[in-house]
Each structure stands twice: as structure tokens, then as C-alpha cells.
Amino acid sequence: MRALLQRVSQAQVSTAQGVSGRISQGLVVFLGVEEADGPADMEWLERKVLQLRLFNDENGVMNHSLEDVQGGLLLVSQFTLHANAKKGNRPSYNRAAPPAIAQPLFEQFAARLRARLADRLQTGVFGALMEVELCNDGPVTIWLDSKQRGY
């Protein structure tokens, strides 16, 4: 699993049907799933997303996690995180899992986060054309890949 985290002061995601998720202070997490992803990838990524110290303390130092600040999390599926643009000008998405595999994994990951965050978790709509509006705070942007993790 690949995730692009952005610390935000506010964010929302919309489809043609309207706003599907909105948060104030917290993280926007763009999530890309590949076919080889499984429970160990989800577990590692969940722990990282919730425990990375990306929020400022009273001295302006990033010492607080999402859990510490009771922030929101907006989870958005994004298969393009698995783009390979090494050859030519058209990216290949061969590593991205097809929707039949990616959607259940996305939903499982969301369920894991919802168990910890309750209503502080908001999501986009899997497979929909979405517009994401966010105010990146910092800016702070972090790239995580469960296949490149160290313990």
C-alpha cells in the first residue's frame, strides 16, 4: 500500500452527488492499493498514519500524532500512486490493483481506521471522479510505502 499524507487545516472531497467527506485539522491520506497488499501492509500503514508525529506542540515542534491532537482523517482512494512513468509519456498503472481487489482492501483499511477514529474518519467515494480541496498546513507532505518499510 502506498499513501501520501498531507497535514491540513481543513479539507473536503466531493463527487457529482456532493460532499462525501469533510475534516478540519488533521490528515488527508491518499491511498493506493496493489494486488500484493494484505493484512500486514494495512497494519503497518494504520500504525504509521495514526502515530507519526506530524503536528506541532506548544513550541512549534512536530511532536504530536493525529491521535494526540484528536484530528480528523480524510481517506481518498488514488490508484495513480502506483503510476510508473519510467518509459514514454503515458504512465503505466500495472502495479495498481484492479477495482475488484482494491475496493475491498480500501474498505477494510477504512474500517480499521474507523474503529480507532469513529466519526473523525471521512472518506471519498471509491472509483468516483472526485474533487479534493485541502489547505496543506506547513506544508507537511509525507510519502509511505508498505513495501519499503523498516521495523
mmCIF file of N, CA, C and O in Angstrom, residues 104-139:
data_model
loop_
_atom_site.group_PDB
_atom_site.id
_atom_site.type_symbol
_atom_site.label_atom_id
_atom_site.label_comp_id
_atom_site.label_asym_id
_atom_site.label_seq_id
_atom_site.Cartn_x
_atom_site.Cartn_y
_atom_site.Cartn_z
ATOM 1 N N PRO A 104 -12.256 -3.746 -1.849
ATOM 2 C CA PRO A 104 -12.372 -4.400 -0.535
ATOM 3 C C PRO A 104 -11.217 -4.050 0.407
ATOM 4 O O PRO A 104 -11.428 -3.867 1.613
ATOM 5 N N LEU A 105 -10.000 -3.939 -0.125
ATOM 6 C CA LEU A 105 -8.858 -3.576 0.726
ATOM 7 C C LEU A 105 -8.984 -2.141 1.220
ATOM 8 O O LEU A 105 -8.681 -1.836 2.377
ATOM 9 N N PHE A 106 -9.417 -1.229 0.345
ATOM 10 C CA PHE A 106 -9.650 0.159 0.749
ATOM 11 C C PHE A 106 -10.697 0.193 1.867
ATOM 12 O O PHE A 106 -10.512 0.877 2.876
ATOM 13 N N GLU A 107 -11.783 -0.535 1.685
ATOM 14 C CA GLU A 107 -12.857 -0.540 2.681
ATOM 15 C C GLU A 107 -12.410 -1.182 3.997
ATOM 16 O O GLU A 107 -12.796 -0.722 5.072
ATOM 17 N N GLN A 108 -11.573 -2.216 3.925
ATOM 18 C CA GLN A 108 -11.035 -2.826 5.146
ATOM 19 C C GLN A 108 -10.137 -1.842 5.888
ATOM 20 O O GLN A 108 -10.186 -1.749 7.117
ATOM 21 N N PHE A 109 -9.310 -1.127 5.122
ATOM 22 C CA PHE A 109 -8.423 -0.140 5.737
ATOM 23 C C PHE A 109 -9.257 0.960 6.390
ATOM 24 O O PHE A 109 -8.985 1.374 7.521
ATOM 25 N N ALA A 110 -10.288 1.428 5.694
ATOM 26 C CA ALA A 110 -11.170 2.450 6.261
ATOM 27 C C ALA A 110 -11.841 1.939 7.535
ATOM 28 O O ALA A 110 -11.947 2.674 8.524
ATOM 29 N N ALA A 111 -12.268 0.686 7.547
ATOM 30 C CA ALA A 111 -12.912 0.110 8.730
ATOM 31 C C ALA A 111 -11.944 0.061 9.913
ATOM 32 O O ALA A 111 -12.337 0.338 11.056
ATOM 33 N N ARG A 112 -10.697 -0.282 9.634
ATOM 34 C CA ARG A 112 -9.684 -0.311 10.698
ATOM 35 C C ARG A 112 -9.512 1.087 11.296
ATOM 36 O O ARG A 112 -9.441 1.252 12.513
ATOM 37 N N LEU A 113 -9.426 2.087 10.424
ATOM 38 C CA LEU A 113 -9.269 3.463 10.900
ATOM 39 C C LEU A 113 -10.520 3.938 11.631
ATOM 40 O O LEU A 113 -10.432 4.615 12.652
ATOM 41 N N ARG A 114 -11.688 3.574 11.127
ATOM 42 C CA ARG A 114 -12.946 3.991 11.758
ATOM 43 C C ARG A 114 -13.059 3.407 13.166
ATOM 44 O O ARG A 114 -13.597 4.054 14.071
ATOM 45 N N ALA A 115 -12.530 2.205 13.364
ATOM 46 C CA ALA A 115 -12.562 1.591 14.695
ATOM 47 C C ALA A 115 -11.767 2.421 15.697
ATOM 48 O O ALA A 115 -12.074 2.411 16.892
ATOM 49 N N ARG A 116 -10.767 3.129 15.225
ATOM 50 C CA ARG A 116 -9.930 3.959 16.107
ATOM 51 C C ARG A 116 -10.398 5.417 16.158
ATOM 52 O O ARG A 116 -10.254 6.074 17.180
ATOM 53 N N LEU A 117 -10.930 5.916 15.037
ATOM 54 C CA LEU A 117 -11.240 7.340 14.929
ATOM 55 C C LEU A 117 -12.728 7.676 14.985
ATOM 56 O O LEU A 117 -13.085 8.836 15.144
ATOM 57 N N ALA A 118 -13.584 6.683 14.817
ATOM 58 C CA ALA A 118 -15.047 6.874 14.792
ATOM 59 C C ALA A 118 -15.422 7.917 13.744
ATOM 60 O O ALA A 118 -14.984 7.813 12.605
ATOM 61 N N ASP A 119 -16.159 8.940 14.147
ATOM 62 C CA ASP A 119 -16.642 9.921 13.176
ATOM 63 C C ASP A 119 -15.566 10.910 12.729
ATOM 64 O O ASP A 119 -15.817 11.751 11.872
ATOM 65 N N ARG A 120 -14.361 10.794 13.274
ATOM 66 C CA ARG A 120 -13.265 11.652 12.800
ATOM 67 C C ARG A 120 -12.700 11.143 11.479
ATOM 68 O O ARG A 120 -11.882 11.798 10.848
ATOM 69 N N LEU A 121 -13.135 9.943 11.043
ATOM 70 C CA LEU A 121 -12.735 9.426 9.732
ATOM 71 C C LEU A 121 -13.813 9.775 8.716
ATOM 72 O O LEU A 121 -14.993 9.502 8.929
ATOM 73 N N GLN A 122 -13.379 10.374 7.624
ATOM 74 C CA GLN A 122 -14.245 10.672 6.493
ATOM 75 C C GLN A 122 -13.574 10.062 5.268
ATOM 76 O O GLN A 122 -12.350 9.884 5.245
ATOM 77 N N THR A 123 -14.367 9.746 4.242
ATOM 78 C CA THR A 123 -13.782 9.134 3.049
ATOM 79 C C THR A 123 -14.345 9.758 1.781
ATOM 80 O O THR A 123 -15.412 10.369 1.795
ATOM 81 N N GLY A 124 -13.585 9.526 0.716
ATOM 82 C CA GLY A 124 -14.089 9.804 -0.610
ATOM 83 C C GLY A 124 -14.961 8.636 -1.037
ATOM 84 O O GLY A 124 -15.298 7.771 -0.227
ATOM 85 N N VAL A 125 -15.318 8.607 -2.318
ATOM 86 C CA VAL A 125 -16.146 7.528 -2.863
ATOM 87 C C VAL A 125 -15.262 6.711 -3.791
ATOM 88 O O VAL A 125 -14.785 7.220 -4.809
ATOM 89 N N PHE A 126 -15.035 5.446 -3.448
ATOM 90 C CA PHE A 126 -14.139 4.602 -4.233
ATOM 91 C C PHE A 126 -14.584 4.569 -5.696
ATOM 92 O O PHE A 126 -15.746 4.332 -5.999
ATOM 93 N N GLY A 127 -13.634 4.806 -6.594
ATOM 94 C CA GLY A 127 -13.874 4.701 -8.030
ATOM 95 C C GLY A 127 -14.578 5.886 -8.655
ATOM 96 O O GLY A 127 -14.716 5.944 -9.877
ATOM 97 N N ALA A 128 -15.016 6.835 -7.857
ATOM 98 C CA ALA A 128 -15.723 8.003 -8.393
ATOM 99 C C ALA A 128 -14.725 9.069 -8.840
ATOM 100 O O ALA A 128 -13.590 9.123 -8.360
ATOM 101 N N LEU A 129 -15.173 9.917 -9.735
ATOM 102 C CA LEU A 129 -14.419 11.113 -10.086
ATOM 103 C C LEU A 129 -14.617 12.084 -8.933
ATOM 104 O O LEU A 129 -15.752 12.451 -8.608
ATOM 105 N N MET A 130 -13.530 12.453 -8.271
ATOM 106 C CA MET A 130 -13.620 13.276 -7.067
ATOM 107 C C MET A 130 -12.837 14.563 -7.230
ATOM 108 O O MET A 130 -11.860 14.618 -7.981
ATOM 109 N N GLU A 131 -13.271 15.559 -6.498
ATOM 110 C CA GLU A 131 -12.523 16.799 -6.354
ATOM 111 C C GLU A 131 -12.138 16.911 -4.885
ATOM 112 O O GLU A 131 -13.008 16.828 -4.014
ATOM 113 N N VAL A 132 -10.846 17.077 -4.657
ATOM 114 C CA VAL A 132 -10.348 17.195 -3.292
ATOM 115 C C VAL A 132 -9.856 18.620 -3.100
ATOM 116 O O VAL A 132 -9.016 19.100 -3.865
ATOM 117 N N GLU A 133 -10.402 19.267 -2.102
ATOM 118 C CA GLU A 133 -9.956 20.606 -1.729
ATOM 119 C C GLU A 133 -9.286 20.491 -0.378
ATOM 120 O O GLU A 133 -9.852 19.892 0.539
ATOM 121 N N LEU A 134 -8.076 21.049 -0.275
ATOM 122 C CA LEU A 134 -7.390 20.987 1.007
ATOM 123 C C LEU A 134 -6.502 22.193 1.182
ATOM 124 O O LEU A 134 -6.060 22.804 0.220
ATOM 125 N N CYS A 135 -6.286 22.519 2.440
ATOM 126 C CA CYS A 135 -5.340 23.570 2.794
ATOM 127 C C CYS A 135 -4.195 22.879 3.519
ATOM 128 O O CYS A 135 -4.307 22.524 4.700
ATOM 129 N N ASN A 136 -3.097 22.633 2.777
ATOM 130 C CA ASN A 136 -1.941 21.939 3.333
ATOM 131 C C ASN A 136 -1.302 22.845 4.374
ATOM 132 O O ASN A 136 -0.942 23.978 4.082
ATOM 133 N N ASP A 137 -1.178 22.347 5.570
ATOM 134 C CA ASP A 137 -0.671 23.099 6.711
ATOM 135 C C ASP A 137 0.816 22.833 6.870
ATOM 136 O O ASP A 137 1.221 21.728 7.216
ATOM 137 N N GLY A 138 1.620 23.818 6.603
ATOM 138 C CA GLY A 138 3.066 23.677 6.772
ATOM 139 C C GLY A 138 3.852 24.245 5.617
ATOM 140 O O GLY A 138 4.486 25.258 5.761
ATOM 141 N N PRO A 139 3.860 23.649 4.469
ATOM 142 C CA PRO A 139 3.223 22.390 4.113
ATOM 143 C C PRO A 139 3.975 21.182 4.686
ATOM 144 O O PRO A 139 5.185 21.186 4.797
#
